[in-house]
Each structure stands twice: as structure tokens, then as C-alpha cells.
């Protein structure tokens, strides 16, 4: 199976570094220098499973590229390439629909581990046996990996879907951030638990009646979250 990754980065040296390392790890790398070019290459290569997006670019920036990808594609895995000086970019990137971020400068091992983890989630896994989990007003279809609320489809990213599945399989149970991180991102994930909070914040906006006063995803202070009824 061809494992295609899109790399959007305007700096040739960084793009080359990523290309060499991902190729060595067995990926086919599709390169783009601008956001416009990246969107075009995504249209031409429907089988790209993971995209790495730099943020500071000539023309449209990485956040806008992420938004435009997510408008039509919830399955692709998206990793933002952020600079160390841009702490807020991580959160902004995740709020625009990214699954993960890597801070420059990063090591080849870190980069490859992140891409591997996302690649496994972004559609690599075999379809599951059990068809659906119903907890009114929610219906989670584990075959199509979709969620409905009151019969209406809620568009989720793969990460959001995995979190919802974990919640719905564990109703009423307090889940620690670390537990969620291990289950959803994998034990080999290098990142910080903060990523859990950011994804939950985004998920609440999608599934709660009022995200300011959540009733489904409850915070367990100092610990994690509980799928509560
Ligand atoms: Ca750049």
C-alpha cells in the first residue's frame, strides 16, 4: 500500500529534511511550497492520508489551509509545524481542525513517530465488528466512524471520533487525561496532555447544547473527564 504524506513547507531546507526522513521511513512524500499548491495536490492525490502544514507561508497561511481541508475532508490526519516562539499557534491550529502539532526544530525520530501514529488512526485500522453504540441523543456508528446527535450527522475528525468512542464505551467513568492520551494518541505519543484539553474543547463545541455549560462531557477537576448522564 502506498503511504502518501503531503508536506507543505516553504523553506526548502526544512522541506528537504522532512522529505528525506519520511521517505526513509517508508512514506511517499508529496511536496508543496504554498498553501494553494498544497490544496491542488490534495485534490490530485485523494489517497494522501496525512498532511504536515507549516504555518507561516507566502499567500494563505497554514491555518487557512487546514480550515479549507477540513471543510471537505474529516478523515485526513493533519499535523501543524509550529515554531517554538508561537505557543498560541498550537491551540489555534488544533481549533482549526489539526490533529497534532510538531514544534521546530524536531528530530527525525519525533517526526516519524508522530506521522506513524496519525497514519494508523487515519483509516489504517480494520473495520470493527460491533456496529453502533446508542446513548440518546447520540448514535455512534463504529463501522462508518460517524456520530449523529438527534439524527443529525456531527462532523468529527478522526481524533474527535476516537475520543467520543472512548467516552461512549465508558459512560459515567472518570477518565484521566493520561488515559485518554494513551488510548486515543497511542502510548508512543511524544506530546503533552494539553492536547487532550484542546480537543475536548473543540468536541464540546460540536456536541454540547451549550459548550459553556457542558452536560455530556463533564470536567473532573484535576483529573480528566467523564462522559456523564
Ligand atoms: Ca514558513
PDB file of C-alpha atoms and ligand atoms in Angstrom:
ATOM      1  CA  UNK A   1       0.000   0.000   0.000  1.00  0.00           C
ATOM      2  CA  UNK A   2       1.273   3.457  -0.891  1.00  0.00           C
ATOM      3  CA  UNK A   3       1.548   5.639   2.178  1.00  0.00           C
ATOM      4  CA  UNK A   4       1.273   9.206   0.954  1.00  0.00           C
ATOM      5  CA  UNK A   5       2.077  12.231   3.078  1.00  0.00           C
ATOM      6  CA  UNK A   6       1.727  15.830   1.979  1.00  0.00           C
ATOM      7  CA  UNK A   7       4.431  18.203   3.210  1.00  0.00           C
ATOM      8  CA  UNK A   8       3.617  21.914   2.966  1.00  0.00           C
ATOM      9  CA  UNK A   9       6.677  23.976   3.861  1.00  0.00           C
ATOM     10  CA  UNK A  10       8.053  26.994   2.036  1.00  0.00           C
ATOM     11  CA  UNK A  11      11.608  26.641   3.345  1.00  0.00           C
ATOM     12  CA  UNK A  12      13.397  24.283   1.001  1.00  0.00           C
ATOM     13  CA  UNK A  13      15.917  23.087   3.611  1.00  0.00           C
ATOM     14  CA  UNK A  14      13.236  22.059   6.111  1.00  0.00           C
ATOM     15  CA  UNK A  15      11.108  20.517   3.390  1.00  0.00           C
ATOM     16  CA  UNK A  16      14.102  18.518   2.204  1.00  0.00           C
ATOM     17  CA  UNK A  17      14.869  17.360   5.741  1.00  0.00           C
ATOM     18  CA  UNK A  18      11.302  16.142   6.209  1.00  0.00           C
ATOM     19  CA  UNK A  19      11.211  14.529   2.785  1.00  0.00           C
ATOM     20  CA  UNK A  20      14.415  12.556   3.355  1.00  0.00           C
ATOM     21  CA  UNK A  21      13.323  11.277   6.734  1.00  0.00           C
ATOM     22  CA  UNK A  22       9.783  10.319   5.799  1.00  0.00           C
ATOM     23  CA  UNK A  23      10.954   8.618   2.617  1.00  0.00           C
ATOM     24  CA  UNK A  24      13.425   6.654   4.701  1.00  0.00           C
ATOM     25  CA  UNK A  25      10.538   5.640   6.981  1.00  0.00           C
ATOM     26  CA  UNK A  26       8.631   4.250   4.005  1.00  0.00           C
ATOM     27  CA  UNK A  27       6.356   7.136   3.047  1.00  0.00           C
ATOM     28  CA  UNK A  28       5.781   8.676  -0.338  1.00  0.00           C
ATOM     29  CA  UNK A  29       6.159  12.405   0.115  1.00  0.00           C
ATOM     30  CA  UNK A  30       4.194  14.925  -1.954  1.00  0.00           C
ATOM     31  CA  UNK A  31       5.779  18.352  -1.569  1.00  0.00           C
ATOM     32  CA  UNK A  32       4.164  21.777  -1.726  1.00  0.00           C
ATOM     33  CA  UNK A  33       5.683  25.239  -1.268  1.00  0.00           C
ATOM     34  CA  UNK A  34       2.485  27.251  -0.912  1.00  0.00           C
ATOM     35  CA  UNK A  35      -0.966  26.673   0.531  1.00  0.00           C
ATOM     36  CA  UNK A  36      -2.553  26.979  -2.881  1.00  0.00           C
ATOM     37  CA  UNK A  37      -0.221  24.329  -4.258  1.00  0.00           C
ATOM     38  CA  UNK A  38      -0.954  22.058  -1.286  1.00  0.00           C
ATOM     39  CA  UNK A  39      -4.718  22.244  -1.867  1.00  0.00           C
ATOM     40  CA  UNK A  40      -4.213  21.490  -5.537  1.00  0.00           C
ATOM     41  CA  UNK A  41      -2.035  18.466  -4.789  1.00  0.00           C
ATOM     42  CA  UNK A  42      -4.582  17.188  -2.296  1.00  0.00           C
ATOM     43  CA  UNK A  43      -7.241  17.362  -4.982  1.00  0.00           C
ATOM     44  CA  UNK A  44      -4.991  15.430  -7.375  1.00  0.00           C
ATOM     45  CA  UNK A  45      -3.984  12.827  -4.761  1.00  0.00           C
ATOM     46  CA  UNK A  46      -7.119  11.674  -2.976  1.00  0.00           C
ATOM     47  CA  UNK A  47      -5.127   8.930  -1.260  1.00  0.00           C
ATOM     48  CA  UNK A  48      -2.993  11.293   0.848  1.00  0.00           C
ATOM     49  CA  UNK A  49      -3.650  10.204   4.431  1.00  0.00           C
ATOM     50  CA  UNK A  50      -1.578  12.672   6.430  1.00  0.00           C
ATOM     51  CA  UNK A  51      -0.667  16.327   5.801  1.00  0.00           C
ATOM     52  CA  UNK A  52       2.101  18.310   7.506  1.00  0.00           C
ATOM     53  CA  UNK A  53       1.328  22.030   7.349  1.00  0.00           C
ATOM     54  CA  UNK A  54       3.753  24.841   8.043  1.00  0.00           C
ATOM     55  CA  UNK A  55       2.001  27.958   9.357  1.00  0.00           C
ATOM     56  CA  UNK A  56       3.980  30.966   8.125  1.00  0.00           C
ATOM     57  CA  UNK A  57       3.779  30.887   4.340  1.00  0.00           C
ATOM     58  CA  UNK A  58       3.601  33.295   1.441  1.00  0.00           C
ATOM     59  CA  UNK A  59      -0.057  33.557   0.351  1.00  0.00           C
ATOM     60  CA  UNK A  60      -2.631  31.767   2.502  1.00  0.00           C
ATOM     61  CA  UNK A  61      -1.242  30.534   5.810  1.00  0.00           C
ATOM     62  CA  UNK A  62      -1.254  27.034   7.271  1.00  0.00           C
ATOM     63  CA  UNK A  63      -4.335  27.654   9.431  1.00  0.00           C
ATOM     64  CA  UNK A  64      -6.356  28.660   6.396  1.00  0.00           C
ATOM     65  CA  UNK A  65      -5.114  25.595   4.513  1.00  0.00           C
ATOM     66  CA  UNK A  66      -6.162  23.448   7.467  1.00  0.00           C
ATOM     67  CA  UNK A  67      -9.611  25.057   7.545  1.00  0.00           C
ATOM     68  CA  UNK A  68     -10.111  24.522   3.834  1.00  0.00           C
ATOM     69  CA  UNK A  69      -9.018  20.894   4.010  1.00  0.00           C
ATOM     70  CA  UNK A  70     -11.334  20.221   6.943  1.00  0.00           C
ATOM     71  CA  UNK A  71     -14.282  21.813   5.166  1.00  0.00           C
ATOM     72  CA  UNK A  72     -14.380  18.809   2.856  1.00  0.00           C
ATOM     73  CA  UNK A  73     -12.180  16.143   4.445  1.00  0.00           C
ATOM     74  CA  UNK A  74     -12.524  14.961   8.029  1.00  0.00           C
ATOM     75  CA  UNK A  75     -10.545  11.758   7.584  1.00  0.00           C
ATOM     76  CA  UNK A  76      -7.112  13.058   6.675  1.00  0.00           C
ATOM     77  CA  UNK A  77      -4.655  13.426   9.556  1.00  0.00           C
ATOM     78  CA  UNK A  78      -3.228  16.950   9.933  1.00  0.00           C
ATOM     79  CA  UNK A  79      -0.069  17.924  11.801  1.00  0.00           C
ATOM     80  CA  UNK A  80       0.860  21.610  12.127  1.00  0.00           C
ATOM     81  CA  UNK A  81       4.540  22.568  12.065  1.00  0.00           C
ATOM     82  CA  UNK A  82       4.903  25.299  14.658  1.00  0.00           C
ATOM     83  CA  UNK A  83       7.809  27.476  15.727  1.00  0.00           C
ATOM     84  CA  UNK A  84       8.860  27.433  19.359  1.00  0.00           C
ATOM     85  CA  UNK A  85       8.076  31.136  19.688  1.00  0.00           C
ATOM     86  CA  UNK A  86       4.475  30.554  18.607  1.00  0.00           C
ATOM     87  CA  UNK A  87       2.956  28.833  21.632  1.00  0.00           C
ATOM     88  CA  UNK A  88      -0.536  30.011  20.798  1.00  0.00           C
ATOM     89  CA  UNK A  89      -0.290  28.568  17.315  1.00  0.00           C
ATOM     90  CA  UNK A  90      -0.670  25.100  18.725  1.00  0.00           C
ATOM     91  CA  UNK A  91      -4.049  25.890  20.149  1.00  0.00           C
ATOM     92  CA  UNK A  92      -5.130  27.899  17.109  1.00  0.00           C
ATOM     93  CA  UNK A  93      -4.049  25.061  14.851  1.00  0.00           C
ATOM     94  CA  UNK A  94      -5.976  22.492  16.829  1.00  0.00           C
ATOM     95  CA  UNK A  95      -9.037  24.716  16.892  1.00  0.00           C
ATOM     96  CA  UNK A  96      -8.955  24.985  13.114  1.00  0.00           C
ATOM     97  CA  UNK A  97      -9.068  21.206  12.869  1.00  0.00           C
ATOM     98  CA  UNK A  98      -5.498  19.922  13.128  1.00  0.00           C
ATOM     99  CA  UNK A  99      -4.925  16.648  14.976  1.00  0.00           C
ATOM    100  CA  UNK A 100      -1.464  17.330  16.242  1.00  0.00           C
ATOM    101  CA  UNK A 101       1.468  19.724  16.089  1.00  0.00           C
ATOM    102  CA  UNK A 102       5.240  19.376  15.998  1.00  0.00           C
ATOM    103  CA  UNK A 103       7.493  22.144  17.251  1.00  0.00           C
ATOM    104  CA  UNK A 104      10.507  23.134  15.162  1.00  0.00           C
ATOM    105  CA  UNK A 105      13.247  22.118  15.380  1.00  0.00           C
ATOM    106  CA  UNK A 106      12.197  18.476  15.642  1.00  0.00           C
ATOM    107  CA  UNK A 107      14.200  15.278  15.400  1.00  0.00           C
ATOM    108  CA  UNK A 108      13.634  12.736  12.623  1.00  0.00           C
ATOM    109  CA  UNK A 109      12.519  10.184  15.231  1.00  0.00           C
ATOM    110  CA  UNK A 110       9.930  12.529  16.693  1.00  0.00           C
ATOM    111  CA  UNK A 111       8.558  13.490  13.304  1.00  0.00           C
ATOM    112  CA  UNK A 112       8.297   9.907  12.107  1.00  0.00           C
ATOM    113  CA  UNK A 113       6.636   8.763  15.342  1.00  0.00           C
ATOM    114  CA  UNK A 114       4.012  11.480  15.010  1.00  0.00           C
ATOM    115  CA  UNK A 115       3.281  10.661  11.394  1.00  0.00           C
ATOM    116  CA  UNK A 116       3.172   6.920  12.155  1.00  0.00           C
ATOM    117  CA  UNK A 117       0.694   7.443  14.990  1.00  0.00           C
ATOM    118  CA  UNK A 118      -1.593   9.592  12.885  1.00  0.00           C
ATOM    119  CA  UNK A 119      -1.306   7.293   9.913  1.00  0.00           C
ATOM    120  CA  UNK A 120      -2.501   4.342  11.959  1.00  0.00           C
ATOM    121  CA  UNK A 121      -5.539   6.310  13.062  1.00  0.00           C
ATOM    122  CA  UNK A 122      -6.331   7.940   9.735  1.00  0.00           C
ATOM    123  CA  UNK A 123      -8.029   4.942   8.268  1.00  0.00           C
ATOM    124  CA  UNK A 124      -5.352   2.280   8.555  1.00  0.00           C
ATOM    125  CA  UNK A 125      -7.257   0.237  11.116  1.00  0.00           C
ATOM    126  CA  UNK A 126      -9.509  -2.663  10.147  1.00  0.00           C
ATOM    127  CA  UNK A 127     -13.267  -2.097  10.371  1.00  0.00           C
ATOM    128  CA  UNK A 128     -14.709  -3.082  13.708  1.00  0.00           C
ATOM    129  CA  UNK A 129     -17.231  -5.804  14.391  1.00  0.00           C
ATOM    130  CA  UNK A 130     -19.802  -4.076  16.557  1.00  0.00           C
ATOM    131  CA  UNK A 131     -21.953  -1.723  14.542  1.00  0.00           C
ATOM    132  CA  UNK A 132     -23.149   1.026  16.826  1.00  0.00           C
ATOM    133  CA  UNK A 133     -23.344   2.482  20.297  1.00  0.00           C
ATOM    134  CA  UNK A 134     -26.587   4.302  21.071  1.00  0.00           C
ATOM    135  CA  UNK A 135     -26.858   6.671  24.012  1.00  0.00           C
ATOM    136  CA  UNK A 136     -29.638   9.161  23.395  1.00  0.00           C
ATOM    137  CA  UNK A 137     -29.406  11.651  21.820  1.00  0.00           C
ATOM    138  CA  UNK A 138     -26.186  10.190  20.386  1.00  0.00           C
ATOM    139  CA  UNK A 139     -25.613   7.365  17.957  1.00  0.00           C
ATOM    140  CA  UNK A 140     -22.042   6.335  17.247  1.00  0.00           C
ATOM    141  CA  UNK A 141     -21.588   4.151  14.199  1.00  0.00           C
ATOM    142  CA  UNK A 142     -18.308   2.290  14.601  1.00  0.00           C
ATOM    143  CA  UNK A 143     -18.392   0.900  11.080  1.00  0.00           C
ATOM    144  CA  UNK A 144     -18.543   4.241   9.312  1.00  0.00           C
ATOM    145  CA  UNK A 145     -16.876   6.008  12.233  1.00  0.00           C
ATOM    146  CA  UNK A 146     -19.648   8.601  12.315  1.00  0.00           C
ATOM    147  CA  UNK A 147     -21.641  10.322  15.035  1.00  0.00           C
ATOM    148  CA  UNK A 148     -25.228  11.505  14.988  1.00  0.00           C
ATOM    149  CA  UNK A 149     -26.957  13.695  17.532  1.00  0.00           C
ATOM    150  CA  UNK A 150     -30.764  13.661  17.327  1.00  0.00           C
ATOM    151  CA  UNK A 151     -30.436  12.032  13.938  1.00  0.00           C
ATOM    152  CA  UNK A 152     -28.181  14.793  12.597  1.00  0.00           C
ATOM    153  CA  UNK A 153     -24.652  13.982  11.498  1.00  0.00           C
ATOM    154  CA  UNK A 154     -21.942  15.693  13.575  1.00  0.00           C
ATOM    155  CA  UNK A 155     -18.771  16.098  11.540  1.00  0.00           C
ATOM    156  CA  UNK A 156     -15.838  14.798  13.571  1.00  0.00           C
ATOM    157  CA  UNK A 157     -12.138  14.478  12.924  1.00  0.00           C
ATOM    158  CA  UNK A 158     -10.609  11.047  13.498  1.00  0.00           C
ATOM    159  CA  UNK A 159      -9.244  12.156  16.859  1.00  0.00           C
ATOM    160  CA  UNK A 160     -12.611  13.535  17.950  1.00  0.00           C
ATOM    161  CA  UNK A 161     -14.274  10.316  16.855  1.00  0.00           C
ATOM    162  CA  UNK A 162     -11.795   8.253  18.897  1.00  0.00           C
ATOM    163  CA  UNK A 163     -12.437  10.383  21.972  1.00  0.00           C
ATOM    164  CA  UNK A 164     -16.214  10.043  21.548  1.00  0.00           C
ATOM    165  CA  UNK A 165     -15.869   6.294  21.185  1.00  0.00           C
ATOM    166  CA  UNK A 166     -13.795   6.089  24.351  1.00  0.00           C
ATOM    167  CA  UNK A 167     -16.391   8.155  26.228  1.00  0.00           C
ATOM    168  CA  UNK A 168     -19.367   6.188  24.953  1.00  0.00           C
ATOM    169  CA  UNK A 169     -17.680   2.905  25.819  1.00  0.00           C
ATOM    170  CA  UNK A 170     -17.100   4.190  29.355  1.00  0.00           C
ATOM    171  CA  UNK A 171     -20.254   6.046  30.414  1.00  0.00           C
ATOM    172  CA  UNK A 172     -20.113   7.566  33.883  1.00  0.00           C
ATOM    173  CA  UNK A 173     -16.479   6.647  34.395  1.00  0.00           C
ATOM    174  CA  UNK A 174     -13.900   9.319  35.192  1.00  0.00           C
ATOM    175  CA  UNK A 175     -11.123   9.069  32.622  1.00  0.00           C
ATOM    176  CA  UNK A 176      -7.774  10.690  33.329  1.00  0.00           C
ATOM    177  CA  UNK A 177      -6.121  12.895  30.702  1.00  0.00           C
ATOM    178  CA  UNK A 178      -3.240  10.417  30.503  1.00  0.00           C
ATOM    179  CA  UNK A 179      -5.647   7.533  29.929  1.00  0.00           C
ATOM    180  CA  UNK A 180      -7.319   9.432  27.099  1.00  0.00           C
ATOM    181  CA  UNK A 181      -3.945  10.375  25.633  1.00  0.00           C
ATOM    182  CA  UNK A 182      -2.770   6.744  25.720  1.00  0.00           C
ATOM    183  CA  UNK A 183      -5.946   5.374  24.176  1.00  0.00           C
ATOM    184  CA  UNK A 184      -6.503   7.999  21.506  1.00  0.00           C
ATOM    185  CA  UNK A 185      -2.993   9.106  20.606  1.00  0.00           C
ATOM    186  CA  UNK A 186      -1.153   5.902  21.469  1.00  0.00           C
ATOM    187  CA  UNK A 187       1.490   5.043  24.042  1.00  0.00           C
ATOM    188  CA  UNK A 188       4.305   6.127  21.775  1.00  0.00           C
ATOM    189  CA  UNK A 189       2.931   9.657  21.534  1.00  0.00           C
ATOM    190  CA  UNK A 190       5.529  12.299  22.372  1.00  0.00           C
ATOM    191  CA  UNK A 191       3.234  15.211  23.066  1.00  0.00           C
ATOM    192  CA  UNK A 192       1.706  16.911  26.053  1.00  0.00           C
ATOM    193  CA  UNK A 193      -1.581  16.120  27.788  1.00  0.00           C
ATOM    194  CA  UNK A 194      -2.713  19.668  26.965  1.00  0.00           C
ATOM    195  CA  UNK A 195      -3.656  18.361  23.540  1.00  0.00           C
ATOM    196  CA  UNK A 196      -6.450  16.378  25.217  1.00  0.00           C
ATOM    197  CA  UNK A 197      -7.969  19.541  26.671  1.00  0.00           C
ATOM    198  CA  UNK A 198      -7.829  21.380  23.368  1.00  0.00           C
ATOM    199  CA  UNK A 199      -9.534  18.543  21.516  1.00  0.00           C
ATOM    200  CA  UNK A 200     -12.209  18.241  24.193  1.00  0.00           C
ATOM    201  CA  UNK A 201     -12.859  21.968  23.977  1.00  0.00           C
ATOM    202  CA  UNK A 202     -13.410  21.598  20.230  1.00  0.00           C
ATOM    203  CA  UNK A 203     -15.511  18.480  20.665  1.00  0.00           C
ATOM    204  CA  UNK A 204     -17.747  20.263  23.162  1.00  0.00           C
ATOM    205  CA  UNK A 205     -18.433  22.986  20.620  1.00  0.00           C
ATOM    206  CA  UNK A 206     -19.686  20.295  18.277  1.00  0.00           C
ATOM    207  CA  UNK A 207     -21.729  18.057  20.546  1.00  0.00           C
ATOM    208  CA  UNK A 208     -22.901  20.033  23.581  1.00  0.00           C
ATOM    209  CA  UNK A 209     -26.129  22.035  23.554  1.00  0.00           C
ATOM    210  CA  UNK A 210     -24.151  24.780  25.275  1.00  0.00           C
ATOM    211  CA  UNK A 211     -20.356  24.375  25.244  1.00  0.00           C
ATOM    212  CA  UNK A 212     -20.023  26.912  28.090  1.00  0.00           C
ATOM    213  CA  UNK A 213     -22.127  24.689  30.297  1.00  0.00           C
ATOM    214  CA  UNK A 214     -21.382  21.152  29.143  1.00  0.00           C
ATOM    215  CA  UNK A 215     -23.671  18.349  30.241  1.00  0.00           C
ATOM    216  CA  UNK A 216     -22.286  15.400  28.264  1.00  0.00           C
ATOM    217  CA  UNK A 217     -18.527  15.818  28.633  1.00  0.00           C
ATOM    218  CA  UNK A 218     -18.016  16.755  32.253  1.00  0.00           C
ATOM    219  CA  UNK A 219     -14.752  18.004  33.701  1.00  0.00           C
ATOM    220  CA  UNK A 220     -13.341  16.071  36.635  1.00  0.00           C
ATOM    221  CA  UNK A 221     -11.186  18.754  38.219  1.00  0.00           C
ATOM    222  CA  UNK A 222      -7.508  17.978  38.493  1.00  0.00           C
ATOM    223  CA  UNK A 223      -8.014  14.613  36.834  1.00  0.00           C
ATOM    224  CA  UNK A 224      -9.732  14.463  33.481  1.00  0.00           C
ATOM    225  CA  UNK A 225     -13.183  13.998  32.029  1.00  0.00           C
ATOM    226  CA  UNK A 226     -16.322  11.952  32.455  1.00  0.00           C
ATOM    227  CA  UNK A 227     -18.976  11.076  29.902  1.00  0.00           C
ATOM    228  CA  UNK A 228     -21.890  11.777  32.146  1.00  0.00           C
ATOM    229  CA  UNK A 229     -25.609  11.392  32.079  1.00  0.00           C
TER     230      UNK A 229
HETATM  231 CA1  LIG B   1       7.468  29.000   6.713  1.00  0.00          CA
END
